[in-house]
GROMACS .gro file of C-alpha atoms in nm:
model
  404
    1UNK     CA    1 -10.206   3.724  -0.993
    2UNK     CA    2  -9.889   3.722  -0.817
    3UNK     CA    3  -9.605   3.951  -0.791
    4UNK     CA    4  -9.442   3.837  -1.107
    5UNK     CA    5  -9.616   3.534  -1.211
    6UNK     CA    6  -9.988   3.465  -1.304
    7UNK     CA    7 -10.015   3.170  -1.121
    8UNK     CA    8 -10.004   3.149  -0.731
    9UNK     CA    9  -9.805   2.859  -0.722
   10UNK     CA   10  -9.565   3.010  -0.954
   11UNK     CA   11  -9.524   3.302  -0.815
   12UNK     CA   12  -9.396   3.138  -0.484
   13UNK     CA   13  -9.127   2.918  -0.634
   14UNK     CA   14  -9.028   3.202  -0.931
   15UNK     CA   15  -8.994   3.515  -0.629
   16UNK     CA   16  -8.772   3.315  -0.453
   17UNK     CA   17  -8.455   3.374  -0.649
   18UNK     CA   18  -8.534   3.778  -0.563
   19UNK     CA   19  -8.409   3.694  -0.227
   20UNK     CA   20  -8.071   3.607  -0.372
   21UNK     CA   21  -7.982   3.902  -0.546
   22UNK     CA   22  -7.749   4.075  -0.311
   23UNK     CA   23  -7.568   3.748  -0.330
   24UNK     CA   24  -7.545   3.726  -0.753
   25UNK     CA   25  -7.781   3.518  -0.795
   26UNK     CA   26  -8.045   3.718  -0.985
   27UNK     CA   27  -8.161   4.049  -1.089
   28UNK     CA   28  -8.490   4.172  -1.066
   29UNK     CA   29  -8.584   4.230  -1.414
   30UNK     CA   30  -8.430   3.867  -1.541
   31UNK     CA   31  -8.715   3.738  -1.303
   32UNK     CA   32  -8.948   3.964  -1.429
   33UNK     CA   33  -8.884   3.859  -1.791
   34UNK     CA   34  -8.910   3.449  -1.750
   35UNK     CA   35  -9.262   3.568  -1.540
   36UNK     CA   36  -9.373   3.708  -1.865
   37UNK     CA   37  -9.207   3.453  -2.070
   38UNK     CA   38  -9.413   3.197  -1.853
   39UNK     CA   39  -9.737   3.400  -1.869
   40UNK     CA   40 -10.052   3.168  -1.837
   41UNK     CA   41  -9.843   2.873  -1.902
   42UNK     CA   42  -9.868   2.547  -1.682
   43UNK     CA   43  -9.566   2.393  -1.483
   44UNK     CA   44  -9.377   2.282  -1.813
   45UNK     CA   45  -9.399   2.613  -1.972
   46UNK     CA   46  -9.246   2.696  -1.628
   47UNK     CA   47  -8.964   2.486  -1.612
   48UNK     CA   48  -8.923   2.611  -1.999
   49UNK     CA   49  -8.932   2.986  -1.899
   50UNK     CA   50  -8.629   2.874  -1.641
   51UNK     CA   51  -8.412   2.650  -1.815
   52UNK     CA   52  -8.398   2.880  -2.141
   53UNK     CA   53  -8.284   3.165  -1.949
   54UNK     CA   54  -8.054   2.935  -1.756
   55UNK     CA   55  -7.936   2.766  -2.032
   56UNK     CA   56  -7.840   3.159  -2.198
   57UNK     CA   57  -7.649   3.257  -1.878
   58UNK     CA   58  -7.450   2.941  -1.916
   59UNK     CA   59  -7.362   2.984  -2.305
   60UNK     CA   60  -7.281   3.357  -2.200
   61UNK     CA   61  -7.053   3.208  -1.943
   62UNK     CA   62  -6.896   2.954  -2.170
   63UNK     CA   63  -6.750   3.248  -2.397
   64UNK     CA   64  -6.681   3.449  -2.128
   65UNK     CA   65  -6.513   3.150  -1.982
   66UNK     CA   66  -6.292   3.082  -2.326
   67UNK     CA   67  -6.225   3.489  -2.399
   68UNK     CA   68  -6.067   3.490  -2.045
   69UNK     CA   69  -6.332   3.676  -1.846
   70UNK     CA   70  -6.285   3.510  -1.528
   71UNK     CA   71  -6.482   3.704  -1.321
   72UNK     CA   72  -6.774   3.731  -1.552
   73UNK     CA   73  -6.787   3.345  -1.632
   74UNK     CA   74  -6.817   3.257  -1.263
   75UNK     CA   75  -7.022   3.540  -1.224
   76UNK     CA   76  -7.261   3.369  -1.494
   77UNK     CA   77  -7.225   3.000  -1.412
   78UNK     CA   78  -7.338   3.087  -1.011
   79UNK     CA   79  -7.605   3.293  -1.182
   80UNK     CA   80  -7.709   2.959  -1.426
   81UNK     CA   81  -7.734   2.722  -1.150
   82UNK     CA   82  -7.971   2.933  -0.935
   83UNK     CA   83  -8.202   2.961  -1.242
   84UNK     CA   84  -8.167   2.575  -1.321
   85UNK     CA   85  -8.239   2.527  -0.942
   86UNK     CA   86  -8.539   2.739  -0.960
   87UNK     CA   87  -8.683   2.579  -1.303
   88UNK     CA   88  -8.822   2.214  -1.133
   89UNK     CA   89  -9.009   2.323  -0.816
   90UNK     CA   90  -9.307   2.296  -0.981
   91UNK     CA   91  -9.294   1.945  -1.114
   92UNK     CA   92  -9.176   1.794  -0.762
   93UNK     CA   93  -9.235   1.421  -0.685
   94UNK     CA   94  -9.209   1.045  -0.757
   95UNK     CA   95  -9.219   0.908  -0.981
   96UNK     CA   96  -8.910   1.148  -1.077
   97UNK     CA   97  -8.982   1.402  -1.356
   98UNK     CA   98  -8.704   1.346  -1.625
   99UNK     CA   99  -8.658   1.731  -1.686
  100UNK     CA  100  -8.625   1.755  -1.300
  101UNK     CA  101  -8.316   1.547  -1.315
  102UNK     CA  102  -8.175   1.707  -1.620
  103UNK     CA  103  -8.202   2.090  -1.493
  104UNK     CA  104  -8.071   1.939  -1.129
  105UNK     CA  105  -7.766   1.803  -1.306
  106UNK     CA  106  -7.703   2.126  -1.561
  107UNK     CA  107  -7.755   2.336  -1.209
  108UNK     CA  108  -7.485   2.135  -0.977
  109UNK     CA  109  -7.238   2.094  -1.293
  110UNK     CA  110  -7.293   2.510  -1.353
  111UNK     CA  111  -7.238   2.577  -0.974
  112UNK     CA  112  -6.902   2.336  -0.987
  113UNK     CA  113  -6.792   2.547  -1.258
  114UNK     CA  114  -6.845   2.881  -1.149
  115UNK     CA  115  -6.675   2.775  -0.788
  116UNK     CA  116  -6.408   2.694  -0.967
  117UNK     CA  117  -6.313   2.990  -1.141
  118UNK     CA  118  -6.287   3.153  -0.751
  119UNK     CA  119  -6.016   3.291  -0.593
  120UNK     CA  120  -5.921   3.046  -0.420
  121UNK     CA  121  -6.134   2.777  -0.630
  122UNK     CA  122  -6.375   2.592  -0.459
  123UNK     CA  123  -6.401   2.240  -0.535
  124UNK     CA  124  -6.703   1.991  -0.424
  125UNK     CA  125  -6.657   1.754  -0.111
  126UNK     CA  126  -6.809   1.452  -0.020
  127UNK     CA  127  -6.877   1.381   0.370
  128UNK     CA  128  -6.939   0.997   0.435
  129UNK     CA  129  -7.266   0.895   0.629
  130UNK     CA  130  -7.311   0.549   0.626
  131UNK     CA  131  -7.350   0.392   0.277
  132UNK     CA  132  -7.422   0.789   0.172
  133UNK     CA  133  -7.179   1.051   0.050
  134UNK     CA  134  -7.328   1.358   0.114
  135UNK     CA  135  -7.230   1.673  -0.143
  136UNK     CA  136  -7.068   1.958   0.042
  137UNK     CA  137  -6.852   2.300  -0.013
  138UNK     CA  138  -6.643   2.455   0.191
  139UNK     CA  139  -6.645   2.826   0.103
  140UNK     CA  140  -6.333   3.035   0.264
  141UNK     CA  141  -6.363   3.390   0.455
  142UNK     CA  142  -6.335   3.608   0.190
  143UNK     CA  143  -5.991   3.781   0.147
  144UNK     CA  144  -5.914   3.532   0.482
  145UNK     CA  145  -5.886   3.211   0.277
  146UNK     CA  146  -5.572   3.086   0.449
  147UNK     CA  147  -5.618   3.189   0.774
  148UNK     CA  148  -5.770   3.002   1.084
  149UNK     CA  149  -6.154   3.099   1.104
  150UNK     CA  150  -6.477   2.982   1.308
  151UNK     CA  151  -6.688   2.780   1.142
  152UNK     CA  152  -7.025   2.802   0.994
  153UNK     CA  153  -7.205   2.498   0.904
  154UNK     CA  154  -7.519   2.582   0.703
  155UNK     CA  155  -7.835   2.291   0.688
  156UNK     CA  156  -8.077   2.297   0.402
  157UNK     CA  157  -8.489   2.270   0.462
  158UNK     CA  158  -8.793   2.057   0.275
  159UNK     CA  159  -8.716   2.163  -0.106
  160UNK     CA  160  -8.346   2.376  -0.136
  161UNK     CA  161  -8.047   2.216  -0.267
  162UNK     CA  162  -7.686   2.355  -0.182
  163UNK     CA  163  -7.697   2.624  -0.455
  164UNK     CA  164  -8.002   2.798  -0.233
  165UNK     CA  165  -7.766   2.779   0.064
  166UNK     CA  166  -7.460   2.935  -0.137
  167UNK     CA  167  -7.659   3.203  -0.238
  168UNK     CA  168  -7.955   3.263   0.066
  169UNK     CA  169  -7.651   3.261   0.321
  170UNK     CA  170  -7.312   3.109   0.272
  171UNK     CA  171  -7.178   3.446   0.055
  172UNK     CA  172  -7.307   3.694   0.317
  173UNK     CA  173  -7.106   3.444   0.596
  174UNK     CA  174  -6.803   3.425   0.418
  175UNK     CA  175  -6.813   3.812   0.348
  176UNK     CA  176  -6.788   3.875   0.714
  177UNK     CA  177  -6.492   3.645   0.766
  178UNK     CA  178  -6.634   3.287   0.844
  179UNK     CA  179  -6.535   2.986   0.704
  180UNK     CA  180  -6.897   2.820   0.598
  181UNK     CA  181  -6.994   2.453   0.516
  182UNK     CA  182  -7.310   2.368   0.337
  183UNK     CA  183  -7.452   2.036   0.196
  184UNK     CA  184  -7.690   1.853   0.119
  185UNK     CA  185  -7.763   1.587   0.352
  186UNK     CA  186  -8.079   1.232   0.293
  187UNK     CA  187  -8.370   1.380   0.154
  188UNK     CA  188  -8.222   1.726  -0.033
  189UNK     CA  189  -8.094   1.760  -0.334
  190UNK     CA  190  -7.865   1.527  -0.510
  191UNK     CA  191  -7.937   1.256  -0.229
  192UNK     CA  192  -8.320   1.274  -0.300
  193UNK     CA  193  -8.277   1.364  -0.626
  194UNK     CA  194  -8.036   1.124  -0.778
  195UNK     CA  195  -8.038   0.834  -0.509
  196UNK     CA  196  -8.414   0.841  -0.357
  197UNK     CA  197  -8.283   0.883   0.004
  198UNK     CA  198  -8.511   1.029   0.212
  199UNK     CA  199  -8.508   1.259   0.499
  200UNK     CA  200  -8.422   1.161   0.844
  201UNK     CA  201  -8.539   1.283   1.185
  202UNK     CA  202  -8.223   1.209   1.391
  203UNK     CA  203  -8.043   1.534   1.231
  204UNK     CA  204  -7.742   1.506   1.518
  205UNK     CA  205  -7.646   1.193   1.388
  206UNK     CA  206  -7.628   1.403   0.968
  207UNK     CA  207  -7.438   1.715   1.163
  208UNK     CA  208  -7.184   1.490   1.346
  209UNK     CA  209  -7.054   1.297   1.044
  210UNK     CA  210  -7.018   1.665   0.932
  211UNK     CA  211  -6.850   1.826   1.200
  212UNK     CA  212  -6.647   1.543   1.231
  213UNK     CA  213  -6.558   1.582   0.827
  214UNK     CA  214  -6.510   1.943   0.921
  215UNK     CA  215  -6.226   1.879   1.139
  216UNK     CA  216  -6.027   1.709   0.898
  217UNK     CA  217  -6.012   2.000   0.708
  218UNK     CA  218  -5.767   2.302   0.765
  219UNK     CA  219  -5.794   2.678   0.951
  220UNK     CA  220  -6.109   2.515   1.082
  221UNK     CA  221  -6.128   2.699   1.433
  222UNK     CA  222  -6.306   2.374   1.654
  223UNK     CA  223  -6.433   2.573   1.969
  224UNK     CA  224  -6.601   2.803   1.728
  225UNK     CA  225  -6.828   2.596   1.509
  226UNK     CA  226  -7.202   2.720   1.472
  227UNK     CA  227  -7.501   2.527   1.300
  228UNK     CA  228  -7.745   2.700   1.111
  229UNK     CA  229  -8.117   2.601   0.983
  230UNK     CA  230  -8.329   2.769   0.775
  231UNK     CA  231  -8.710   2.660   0.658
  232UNK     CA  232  -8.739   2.296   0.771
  233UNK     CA  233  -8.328   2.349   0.891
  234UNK     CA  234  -8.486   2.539   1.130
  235UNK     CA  235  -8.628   2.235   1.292
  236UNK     CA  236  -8.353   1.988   1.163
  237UNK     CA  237  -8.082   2.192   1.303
  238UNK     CA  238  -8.252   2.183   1.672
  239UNK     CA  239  -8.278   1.859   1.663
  240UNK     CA  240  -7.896   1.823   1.565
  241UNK     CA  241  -7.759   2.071   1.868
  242UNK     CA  242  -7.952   1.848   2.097
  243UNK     CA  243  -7.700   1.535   2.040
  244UNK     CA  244  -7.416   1.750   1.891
  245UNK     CA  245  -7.254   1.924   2.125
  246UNK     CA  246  -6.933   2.058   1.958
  247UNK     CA  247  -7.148   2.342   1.814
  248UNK     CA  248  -7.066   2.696   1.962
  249UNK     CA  249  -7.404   2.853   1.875
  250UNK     CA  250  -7.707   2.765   1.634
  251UNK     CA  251  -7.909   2.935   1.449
  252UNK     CA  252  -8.298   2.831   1.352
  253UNK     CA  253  -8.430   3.041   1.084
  254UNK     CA  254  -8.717   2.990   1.182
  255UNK     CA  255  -8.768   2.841   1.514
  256UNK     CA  256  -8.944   2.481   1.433
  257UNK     CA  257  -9.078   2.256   1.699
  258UNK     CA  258  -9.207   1.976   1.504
  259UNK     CA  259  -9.297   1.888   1.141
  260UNK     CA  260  -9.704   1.815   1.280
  261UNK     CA  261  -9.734   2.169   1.386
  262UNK     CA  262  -9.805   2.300   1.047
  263UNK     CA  263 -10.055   2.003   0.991
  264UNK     CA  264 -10.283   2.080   1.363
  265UNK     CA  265 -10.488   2.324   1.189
  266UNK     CA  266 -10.630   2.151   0.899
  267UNK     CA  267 -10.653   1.859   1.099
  268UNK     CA  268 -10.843   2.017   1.363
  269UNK     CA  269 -11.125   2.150   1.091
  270UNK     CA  270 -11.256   1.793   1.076
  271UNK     CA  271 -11.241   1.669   1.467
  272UNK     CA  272 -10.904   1.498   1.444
  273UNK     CA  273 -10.681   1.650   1.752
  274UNK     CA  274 -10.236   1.552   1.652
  275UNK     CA  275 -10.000   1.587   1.903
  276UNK     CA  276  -9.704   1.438   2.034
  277UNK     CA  277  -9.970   1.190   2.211
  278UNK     CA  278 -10.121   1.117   1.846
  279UNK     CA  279 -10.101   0.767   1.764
  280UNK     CA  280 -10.073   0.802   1.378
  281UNK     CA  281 -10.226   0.403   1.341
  282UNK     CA  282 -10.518   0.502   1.529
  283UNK     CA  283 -10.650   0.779   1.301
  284UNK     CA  284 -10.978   0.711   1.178
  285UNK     CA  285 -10.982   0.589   0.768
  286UNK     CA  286 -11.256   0.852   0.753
  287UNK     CA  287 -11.097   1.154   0.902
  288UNK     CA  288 -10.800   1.076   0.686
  289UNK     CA  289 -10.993   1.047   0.377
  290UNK     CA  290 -11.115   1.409   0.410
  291UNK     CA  291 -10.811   1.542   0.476
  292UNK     CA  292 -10.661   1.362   0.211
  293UNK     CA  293 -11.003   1.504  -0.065
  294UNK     CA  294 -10.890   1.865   0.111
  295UNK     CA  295 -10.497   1.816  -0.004
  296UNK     CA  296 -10.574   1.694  -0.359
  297UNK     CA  297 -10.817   1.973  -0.429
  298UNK     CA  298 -10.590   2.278  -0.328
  299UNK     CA  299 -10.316   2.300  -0.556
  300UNK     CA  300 -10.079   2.437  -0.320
  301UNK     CA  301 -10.120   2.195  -0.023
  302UNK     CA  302 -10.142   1.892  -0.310
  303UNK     CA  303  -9.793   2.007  -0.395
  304UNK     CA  304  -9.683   2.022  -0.021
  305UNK     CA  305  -9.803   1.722   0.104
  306UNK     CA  306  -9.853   1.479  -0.223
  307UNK     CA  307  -9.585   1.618  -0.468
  308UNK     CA  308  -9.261   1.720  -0.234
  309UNK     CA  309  -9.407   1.554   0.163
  310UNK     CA  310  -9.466   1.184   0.008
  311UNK     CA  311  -9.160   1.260  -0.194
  312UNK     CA  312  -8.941   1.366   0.045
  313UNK     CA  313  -9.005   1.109   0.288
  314UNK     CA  314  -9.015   0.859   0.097
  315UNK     CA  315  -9.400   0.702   0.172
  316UNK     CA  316  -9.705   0.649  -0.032
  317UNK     CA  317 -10.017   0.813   0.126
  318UNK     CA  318 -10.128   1.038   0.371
  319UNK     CA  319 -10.109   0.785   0.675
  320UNK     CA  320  -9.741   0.689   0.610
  321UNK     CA  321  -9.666   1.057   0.553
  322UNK     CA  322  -9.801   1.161   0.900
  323UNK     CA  323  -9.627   0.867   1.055
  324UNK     CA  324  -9.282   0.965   0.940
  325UNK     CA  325  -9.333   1.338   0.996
  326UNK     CA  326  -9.490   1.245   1.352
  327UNK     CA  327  -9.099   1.184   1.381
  328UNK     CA  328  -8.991   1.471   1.373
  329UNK     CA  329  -9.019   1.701   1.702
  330UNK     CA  330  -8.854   1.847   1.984
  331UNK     CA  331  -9.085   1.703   2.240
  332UNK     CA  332  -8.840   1.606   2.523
  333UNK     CA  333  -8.505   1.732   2.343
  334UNK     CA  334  -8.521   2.081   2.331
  335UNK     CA  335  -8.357   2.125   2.705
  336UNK     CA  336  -8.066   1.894   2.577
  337UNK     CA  337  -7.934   2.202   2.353
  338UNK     CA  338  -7.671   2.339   2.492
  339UNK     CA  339  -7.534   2.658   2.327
  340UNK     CA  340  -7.655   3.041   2.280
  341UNK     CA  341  -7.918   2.959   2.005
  342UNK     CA  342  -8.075   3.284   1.783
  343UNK     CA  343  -8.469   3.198   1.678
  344UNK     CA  344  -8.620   3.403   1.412
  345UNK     CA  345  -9.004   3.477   1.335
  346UNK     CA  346  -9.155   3.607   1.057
  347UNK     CA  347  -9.499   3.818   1.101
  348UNK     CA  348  -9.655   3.649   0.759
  349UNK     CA  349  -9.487   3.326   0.829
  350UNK     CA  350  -9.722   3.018   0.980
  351UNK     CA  351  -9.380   2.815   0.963
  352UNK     CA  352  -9.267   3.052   1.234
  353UNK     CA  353  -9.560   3.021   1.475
  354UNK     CA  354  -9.398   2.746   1.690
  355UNK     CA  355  -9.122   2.990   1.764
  356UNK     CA  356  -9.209   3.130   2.113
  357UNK     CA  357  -9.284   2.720   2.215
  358UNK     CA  358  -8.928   2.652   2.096
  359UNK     CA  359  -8.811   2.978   2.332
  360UNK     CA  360  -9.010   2.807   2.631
  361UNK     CA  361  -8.840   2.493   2.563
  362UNK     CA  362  -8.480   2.573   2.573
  363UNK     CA  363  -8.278   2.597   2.886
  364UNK     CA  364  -7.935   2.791   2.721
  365UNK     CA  365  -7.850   3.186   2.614
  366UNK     CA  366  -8.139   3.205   2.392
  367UNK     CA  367  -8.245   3.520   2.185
  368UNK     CA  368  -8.536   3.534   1.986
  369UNK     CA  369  -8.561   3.803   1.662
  370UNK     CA  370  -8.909   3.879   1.506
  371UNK     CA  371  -8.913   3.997   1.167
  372UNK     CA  372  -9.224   4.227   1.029
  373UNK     CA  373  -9.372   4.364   0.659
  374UNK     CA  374  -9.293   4.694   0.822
  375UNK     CA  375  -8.909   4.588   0.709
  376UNK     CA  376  -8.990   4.397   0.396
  377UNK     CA  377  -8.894   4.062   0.590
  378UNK     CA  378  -9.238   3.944   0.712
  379UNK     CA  379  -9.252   3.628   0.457
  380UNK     CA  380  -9.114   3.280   0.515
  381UNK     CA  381  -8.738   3.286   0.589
  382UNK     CA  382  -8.769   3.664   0.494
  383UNK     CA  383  -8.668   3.613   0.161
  384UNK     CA  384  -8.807   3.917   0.044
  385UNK     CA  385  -8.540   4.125   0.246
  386UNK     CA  386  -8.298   3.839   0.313
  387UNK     CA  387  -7.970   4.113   0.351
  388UNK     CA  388  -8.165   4.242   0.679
  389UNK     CA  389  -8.163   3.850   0.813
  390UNK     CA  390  -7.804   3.798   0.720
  391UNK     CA  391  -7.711   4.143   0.882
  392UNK     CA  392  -7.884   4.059   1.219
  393UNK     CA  393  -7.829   3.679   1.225
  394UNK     CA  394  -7.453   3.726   1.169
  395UNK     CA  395  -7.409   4.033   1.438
  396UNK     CA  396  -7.576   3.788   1.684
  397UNK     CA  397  -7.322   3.527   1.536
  398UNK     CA  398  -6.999   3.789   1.605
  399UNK     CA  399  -7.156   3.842   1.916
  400UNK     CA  400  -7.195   3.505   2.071
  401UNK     CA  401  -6.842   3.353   1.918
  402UNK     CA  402  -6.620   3.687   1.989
  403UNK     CA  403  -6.559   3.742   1.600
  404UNK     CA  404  -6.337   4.001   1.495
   0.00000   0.00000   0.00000
């Protein structure tokens, strides 16, 4: 038994929204009641539990909306698309789940509406990469909409779309006076989603086309532009700073050296050593066939690896999964970043244990921040206390760009 919900799985995916109530995108007990509503259901009676309280916000919204209640209909459209986001964790994976794409579409087309009833209104970008337009916003300072501002670009991880990004970060920026940037770039959200793109290690090639779209746009402050990661971000948006180097500071929440690092230890259980010498093709059928009994008897790695990792990546098995992922590291990058960085660690977080290797590695103003249970921010991107992580991450941020 979880915190709100019966199952373990469920429990993860339906407690995340609690980190985004500071930021309107959830209360407590509305959480508490689709838990109950969900009970000892399975993953559909999940998604149900979701999507019929999101689909009430939104009808709540839609009067409010036509009676003239600005504030409240944006207030319940934001609200609708973080419990549409938070409705299809569960059912993950390709072949694509119908009801995934329907609550993904009812949550961007609820987020588009509530940004629009903002003051000013905030209407969707695109930001070309290659054949791909990548969705983006651009949410102003708040009460400094017109003015000249630095820059925060905010990069998603494994499994958030933009909504996650609004909420988890981009309202607590923009309440401090930045100017913040968030998308979704190949293998998130509507790119995965609605186009099967998959994720990409070479994340400085993604940030460029978006600092370079960033540019374009006005009171866009260009020698104050920061980059900032969180969950797999925190690796991706490493990797970026070490090729892009108009960024004025970055941010990895948490500090992620590679994508294998979280693999090493169940590896290492049946004799099979991976590191950045690993040669993926050489693996033994045999080891890889335990591992592979090991995933798809644990619900929660099954969904990991199987569900969201072969998804994600676009890749059928456990071999081609490892190959692609093998991809992704800061082995002989992380001295090419050039600009005061802020890591993050989180006591109960495994994601985070890489952190003090990333320290090692980086030769610029580097400052490392460990988060504990002792403050309610010990879990994975401390989403249980995410106002403390905004608070310190953004003081840093003031700090190292001379905010005022």
């Amino acid at each position: 038994m979880g915190l709100l919900f019966k199952d373990d799985l469920h429990d993860e995916f339906g407690t995340w929204p609690l980190g985004y109530i500071p930021a309107g995108g959830a209360d407590f007990g509305e959480v508490r009641a689709v838990g109950a509503a969900v009970g000892d259901g399975d993953d559909e009676a999940f998604c149900d539990a979701w999507c019929a309280a999101a689909d009430r916000l939104a009808a709540e919204a839609t009067d409010n909306e036509a009676a003239g209640r600005r504030a409240s209909a944006r207030e319940g459209w934001l609200r609708a698309a973080s419990f549409y986001g938070a409705a299809y964790h569960p059912i993950f994976g390709a072949p694509v789940n119908p009801r995934l794409v329907a609550a993904f579409r009812k949550q961007i087309a609820a987020f588009d509406r509530g940004l629009a009833l903002g003051e000013p209104a905030v209407t969707p970008l695109g930001i070309v990469l290659g054949d791909l337009t990548m969705p983006a916003y651009l949410l102003r300072a708040e009460g400094r909409a017109n003015e000249t501002r630095p820059l925060l670009i905010l990069t998603n991880g494994y499994d958030g779309t933009v909504t996650d990004m609004y909420f988890a970060s981009a309202v607590a920026a923009a309440r401090r006076g930045y100017h913040v940037l968030f998308f979704d770039g190949p293998g998130q959200g509507g790119p995965l989603i609605e186009q099967g793109v998959p994720l990409r290690p070479d994340w400085e090639t993604v940030i460029k086309a978006v600092v370079d779209a960033a540019l374009e746009l006005p009171g866009i402050d260009p020698k104050r532009i920061a980059l900032s990661g969180w969950s797999l971000g925190g690796h991706l948006a490493a990797r970026a700073a070490t090729g892009e180097h108009r960024l004025a500071a970055l941010i990895l929440d948490p500090a992620l050296w590679s994508m294998l690092a979280g693999f090493t230890g169940l590896a290492a259980k049946f004799g099979m050593t991976l590191d950045a010498s690993t040669n993926i093709a050489e693996i033994d059928d045999a080891v890889l066939a335990k591992l592979n009994q090991v995933i798809e008897g644990n619900r929660q790695m099954r969904w990991s690896f199987v569900q969201r990792g072969y998804w994600v990546h676009g890749v059928k098995d456990l071999r081609g999964y490892l190959a692609s992922t093998s991809l992704f590291t800061l082995d002989g990058r992380a001295g090419e970043i050039r600009c005061p960085t802020l890591l993050t660690a989180a006591g109960d977080d495994t994601r985070s244990g890489s952190a003090q290797m990333v320290m090692d590695g980086l030769r610029c103003p580097k400052t490392l921040i460990n988060f504990t249970d002792a403050e309610g921010a010990g879990d994975h991107c401390e989403m249980m206390n995410r106002s403390l992580l905004n608070r310190r991450a953004l003081d840093w941020l003031d700090t190292a760009l001379g905010v005022v």
